[in-house]
Amino acid sequence: MTTQTVLAAAGGVSGGEEVTFYILAPLALIGAIGMVAARNAVHSALWLVLTMLCLGVFYVLQAGPFIGMVQIIVYTGAIMMLFLFVLMLVGRDASDSLIETLRGQRVAAVLLGLGFAGLVGGGLYRALHGVQAVGLDQANAEGNVQGIARLLFTKYVFAFELTSALLITAAVGAMVLAHVERRKEDKMDQVATMKARFAPGNYPGPKPGPGVFATSSSVATPARLPDGRLTERGISPILPVRELTDEDTLLKGTDK
């Protein structure tokens, strides 16, 4: 397939392309909104992955297989996964502080972002409006992918390798910063663990399972002791305590 044929095909819109666009365009928009609205950094990155995958499909539909595969394989498959790996390694969770240190900074950020986007869009429109592309036939004489590869690994090979080294350095730096070396006195051996377990005031026996002696088997339901009192020992500290109804508070056999 020649370059002229590819460029001519890129100018038309087929029925399959329309259907694909109508399906993936809302998903790309939802992913972009979810990336901005998500409170968890990992969830925000996953929403961005969805948008990048949709963009990759759009590039392929517009007769740009190389940039489409780069969008999916490099940006989504490598950089975003590396970003997620670093986030999980550093340990970002849902308890990140959402309190504004400066009042009104979110509104100011939104306004400045919209203004910057309008400024960049207006500049690109004025710079590219009415400009005809020159030299595409010569650059794509052997094929678009071959032409990009020739420039990437000859003229721009130093920038390419420098970018690779930068990404590797960033990943190693994140691992070094996230690594916390415990002090020797903080490390507990089996003897120290046993002494701490049987120290005065501790409960050395096994903890009752959630829902024991209760009318519910939920893992968030406090267990009951033989005397009828509730105990929080059977609930994991990361689980919210389940609100008990009147039926749950009754002892078994007394609700009839």
Coordinates of C-alpha atoms in Angstrom, one line a residue:
M1 CA 0.0 0.0 0.0
T2 CA 1.5 3.3 -1.0
T3 CA 1.7 6.5 1.1
Q4 CA -0.9 8.2 -1.2
T5 CA -3.3 5.4 -0.7
V6 CA -2.9 5.5 3.1
L7 CA -3.4 9.2 3.2
A8 CA -6.4 9.1 1.0
A9 CA -8.0 6.3 3.1
A10 CA -7.3 8.4 6.2
G11 CA -9.5 11.2 4.9
G12 CA -12.6 9.1 4.7
V13 CA -14.9 7.8 7.5
S14 CA -16.3 4.3 7.2
G15 CA -19.2 2.8 9.0
G16 CA -17.0 0.6 11.2
E17 CA -15.0 3.6 12.2
E18 CA -18.1 5.6 13.2
V19 CA -19.3 2.7 15.3
T20 CA -16.0 2.3 17.0
F21 CA -15.7 6.1 17.7
Y22 CA -19.2 6.2 19.2
I23 CA -18.3 3.3 21.5
L24 CA -14.8 4.4 22.6
A25 CA -15.2 8.2 22.7
P26 CA -17.5 8.1 25.7
L27 CA -15.2 5.6 27.4
A28 CA -12.2 7.9 26.7
L29 CA -14.1 10.9 28.1
I30 CA -15.2 8.9 31.2
G31 CA -11.6 7.9 31.8
A32 CA -10.4 11.5 31.6
I33 CA -13.0 12.7 34.0
G34 CA -12.3 9.7 36.3
M35 CA -8.6 10.5 36.3
V36 CA -9.3 14.0 37.5
A37 CA -12.1 13.1 40.0
A38 CA -10.5 10.0 41.6
R39 CA -9.2 10.6 45.1
N40 CA -6.9 7.6 45.0
A41 CA -3.7 8.0 43.0
V42 CA -3.8 4.4 41.8
H43 CA -7.4 4.7 40.7
S44 CA -6.5 7.9 38.8
A45 CA -3.7 6.1 37.0
L46 CA -6.0 3.3 36.0
W47 CA -8.6 5.7 34.6
L48 CA -5.8 7.3 32.6
V49 CA -4.9 3.8 31.2
L50 CA -8.4 3.5 29.9
T51 CA -8.2 6.8 28.1
M52 CA -4.8 5.9 26.6
L53 CA -6.1 2.6 25.3
C54 CA -9.0 4.4 23.5
L55 CA -6.6 6.9 22.0
G56 CA -4.4 4.1 20.7
V57 CA -7.4 2.6 18.9
F58 CA -8.3 6.0 17.4
Y59 CA -4.8 6.4 16.0
V60 CA -5.1 3.0 14.3
L61 CA -8.5 3.9 12.8
Q62 CA -6.9 7.1 11.4
A63 CA -4.4 5.0 9.4
G64 CA -1.6 5.6 12.0
P65 CA -0.7 2.1 13.1
F66 CA 2.7 3.0 14.4
I67 CA 1.6 5.8 16.7
G68 CA -1.4 3.7 17.8
M69 CA 0.8 0.8 18.8
V70 CA 3.3 3.1 20.5
Q71 CA 0.4 4.6 22.4
I72 CA -0.8 1.2 23.6
I73 CA 2.5 -0.6 24.1
V74 CA 4.9 2.1 25.2
Y75 CA 2.7 4.6 27.0
T76 CA 0.0 2.3 28.4
G77 CA 1.9 -0.9 28.7
A78 CA 5.2 0.4 29.9
I79 CA 5.1 3.9 31.3
M80 CA 1.7 3.7 33.0
M81 CA 2.4 0.3 34.4
L82 CA 5.8 1.6 35.7
F83 CA 3.9 4.6 37.2
L84 CA 1.5 2.2 38.9
F85 CA 4.3 0.1 40.2
V86 CA 6.0 3.1 41.7
L87 CA 2.8 4.4 43.2
M88 CA 2.1 1.0 44.9
L89 CA 5.7 0.7 46.0
V90 CA 5.7 4.2 47.6
G91 CA 2.4 3.3 49.2
R92 CA -0.3 5.8 48.2
D93 CA -3.7 4.9 49.8
A94 CA -7.1 6.3 50.1
S95 CA -6.2 8.2 53.3
D96 CA -4.3 10.9 51.4
S97 CA -5.1 14.3 52.8
L98 CA -7.6 16.3 50.8
I99 CA -7.5 19.4 53.0
E100 CA -6.6 22.5 51.1
T101 CA -3.6 24.2 52.6
L102 CA -4.4 27.4 50.5
R103 CA -8.1 28.4 50.3
G104 CA -9.4 28.4 46.8
Q105 CA -6.5 26.7 45.2
R106 CA -8.6 24.1 43.4
V107 CA -10.8 26.8 41.8
A108 CA -7.7 28.7 40.8
A109 CA -6.1 25.6 39.4
V110 CA -9.2 24.8 37.3
L111 CA -9.3 28.4 35.9
L112 CA -5.6 28.5 35.2
G113 CA -5.8 25.1 33.5
L114 CA -8.6 26.2 31.3
G115 CA -6.9 29.4 30.4
F116 CA -3.6 27.6 29.6
A117 CA -5.5 25.1 27.4
G118 CA -7.3 27.9 25.6
L119 CA -4.0 29.7 25.1
V120 CA -2.2 26.6 23.7
G121 CA -5.2 25.7 21.5
G122 CA -5.4 29.2 20.1
G123 CA -1.7 29.3 19.4
L124 CA -1.7 26.0 17.6
Y125 CA -4.7 27.0 15.5
R126 CA -3.1 30.3 14.4
A127 CA 0.2 28.5 13.6
L128 CA -1.2 25.6 11.7
H129 CA -4.4 27.0 10.1
G130 CA -4.0 26.8 6.4
V131 CA -0.6 25.2 6.5
Q132 CA 0.0 22.5 3.9
A133 CA 2.3 19.6 4.9
V134 CA 5.4 19.4 2.8
G135 CA 7.9 16.5 2.4
L136 CA 5.6 13.7 3.5
D137 CA 6.1 11.7 0.2
Q138 CA 9.9 11.8 0.7
A139 CA 9.8 11.0 4.4
N140 CA 7.4 8.1 3.8
A141 CA 8.9 6.8 0.6
E142 CA 9.9 3.4 2.2
G143 CA 6.9 3.4 4.6
N144 CA 5.9 5.5 7.6
V145 CA 7.2 3.0 10.2
Q146 CA 10.5 2.5 8.4
G147 CA 11.0 6.3 8.1
I148 CA 10.4 6.9 11.8
A149 CA 12.7 4.0 12.7
R150 CA 15.5 5.3 10.5
L151 CA 15.3 8.8 12.2
L152 CA 14.8 7.4 15.7
F153 CA 17.8 5.1 15.6
T154 CA 20.2 7.3 13.6
K155 CA 19.7 11.0 14.0
Y156 CA 17.8 10.9 17.4
V157 CA 19.4 7.8 18.9
F158 CA 21.1 9.8 21.7
A159 CA 17.8 11.4 22.8
F160 CA 16.1 8.0 22.6
E161 CA 18.7 6.3 24.8
L162 CA 18.8 9.3 27.2
T163 CA 15.1 9.1 27.7
S164 CA 15.4 5.3 28.5
A165 CA 18.1 6.0 31.0
L166 CA 16.0 8.7 32.6
L167 CA 13.0 6.4 33.1
I168 CA 15.2 3.7 34.6
T169 CA 16.8 6.2 36.9
A170 CA 13.4 7.5 38.0
A171 CA 12.2 3.9 38.8
V172 CA 15.4 3.1 40.8
G173 CA 15.2 6.4 42.6
A174 CA 11.6 5.8 43.7
M175 CA 12.5 2.4 45.0
V176 CA 15.4 3.8 47.0
L177 CA 13.3 6.6 48.5
A178 CA 10.5 4.2 49.3
H179 CA 12.8 1.7 51.0
V180 CA 12.7 2.0 54.8
E181 CA 15.5 0.3 56.7
R182 CA 14.3 -0.9 60.1
R183 CA 16.6 -0.6 63.0
K184 CA 18.1 -3.7 64.4
E185 CA 16.5 -3.2 67.8
D186 CA 13.0 -2.9 66.1
K187 CA 13.4 -6.4 64.6
M188 CA 11.7 -9.0 66.8
D189 CA 12.8 -12.6 66.9
Q190 CA 10.6 -15.5 68.1
V191 CA 11.6 -15.1 71.7
A192 CA 10.7 -11.4 71.8
T193 CA 7.4 -12.0 70.0
M194 CA 6.5 -14.7 72.6
K195 CA 7.3 -12.4 75.5
A196 CA 5.3 -9.6 74.0
R197 CA 2.3 -11.9 73.4
F198 CA 2.3 -13.1 77.0
A199 CA 3.1 -9.7 78.6
P200 CA 0.7 -8.6 81.4
G201 CA -2.5 -7.0 79.9
N202 CA -2.4 -8.9 76.6
Y203 CA -4.8 -11.6 75.5
P204 CA -2.6 -14.6 74.4
G205 CA -5.4 -16.9 73.4
P206 CA -6.9 -17.1 69.9
K207 CA -9.3 -14.3 69.0
P208 CA -12.9 -15.2 68.5
G209 CA -14.1 -15.3 64.9
P210 CA -16.5 -12.6 63.7
G211 CA -20.2 -13.5 64.3
V212 CA -19.5 -16.1 67.0
F213 CA -22.5 -16.4 69.4
A214 CA -24.3 -13.8 67.2
T215 CA -27.2 -14.0 64.8
S216 CA -25.1 -12.7 61.9
S217 CA -22.0 -14.3 60.2
S218 CA -20.7 -11.0 58.8
V219 CA -16.9 -10.4 59.2
A220 CA -17.8 -6.9 60.4
T221 CA -20.1 -8.2 63.2
P222 CA -18.6 -8.2 66.7
A223 CA -18.4 -11.6 68.3
R224 CA -20.1 -12.4 71.6
L225 CA -18.5 -13.7 74.7
P226 CA -20.2 -16.6 76.6
D227 CA -21.7 -14.1 79.0
G228 CA -23.3 -12.2 76.1
R229 CA -21.0 -9.2 76.0
L230 CA -19.7 -8.0 72.6
T231 CA -16.0 -8.1 71.9
E232 CA -14.1 -6.2 69.2
R233 CA -11.3 -8.7 69.2
G234 CA -12.9 -10.7 66.4
I235 CA -13.0 -7.8 63.9
S236 CA -10.1 -6.7 61.8
P237 CA -9.1 -3.0 62.6
I238 CA -9.4 -2.1 58.9
L239 CA -13.1 -3.1 58.7
P240 CA -15.8 -0.7 59.9
V241 CA -18.0 -2.1 62.6
R242 CA -21.4 -3.2 61.3
E243 CA -24.4 -1.5 62.8
L244 CA -26.4 -4.0 64.7
T245 CA -30.1 -4.2 64.5
D246 CA -32.4 -5.1 67.3
E247 CA -32.5 -8.7 66.1
D248 CA -28.7 -8.9 66.1
T249 CA -28.4 -7.6 69.6
L250 CA -30.7 -10.4 71.0
L251 CA -29.1 -13.6 72.2
K252 CA -29.8 -16.7 70.2
G253 CA -33.0 -18.4 71.2
T254 CA -34.5 -15.3 72.8
D255 CA -35.9 -13.7 69.6
K256 CA -38.9 -16.0 69.4

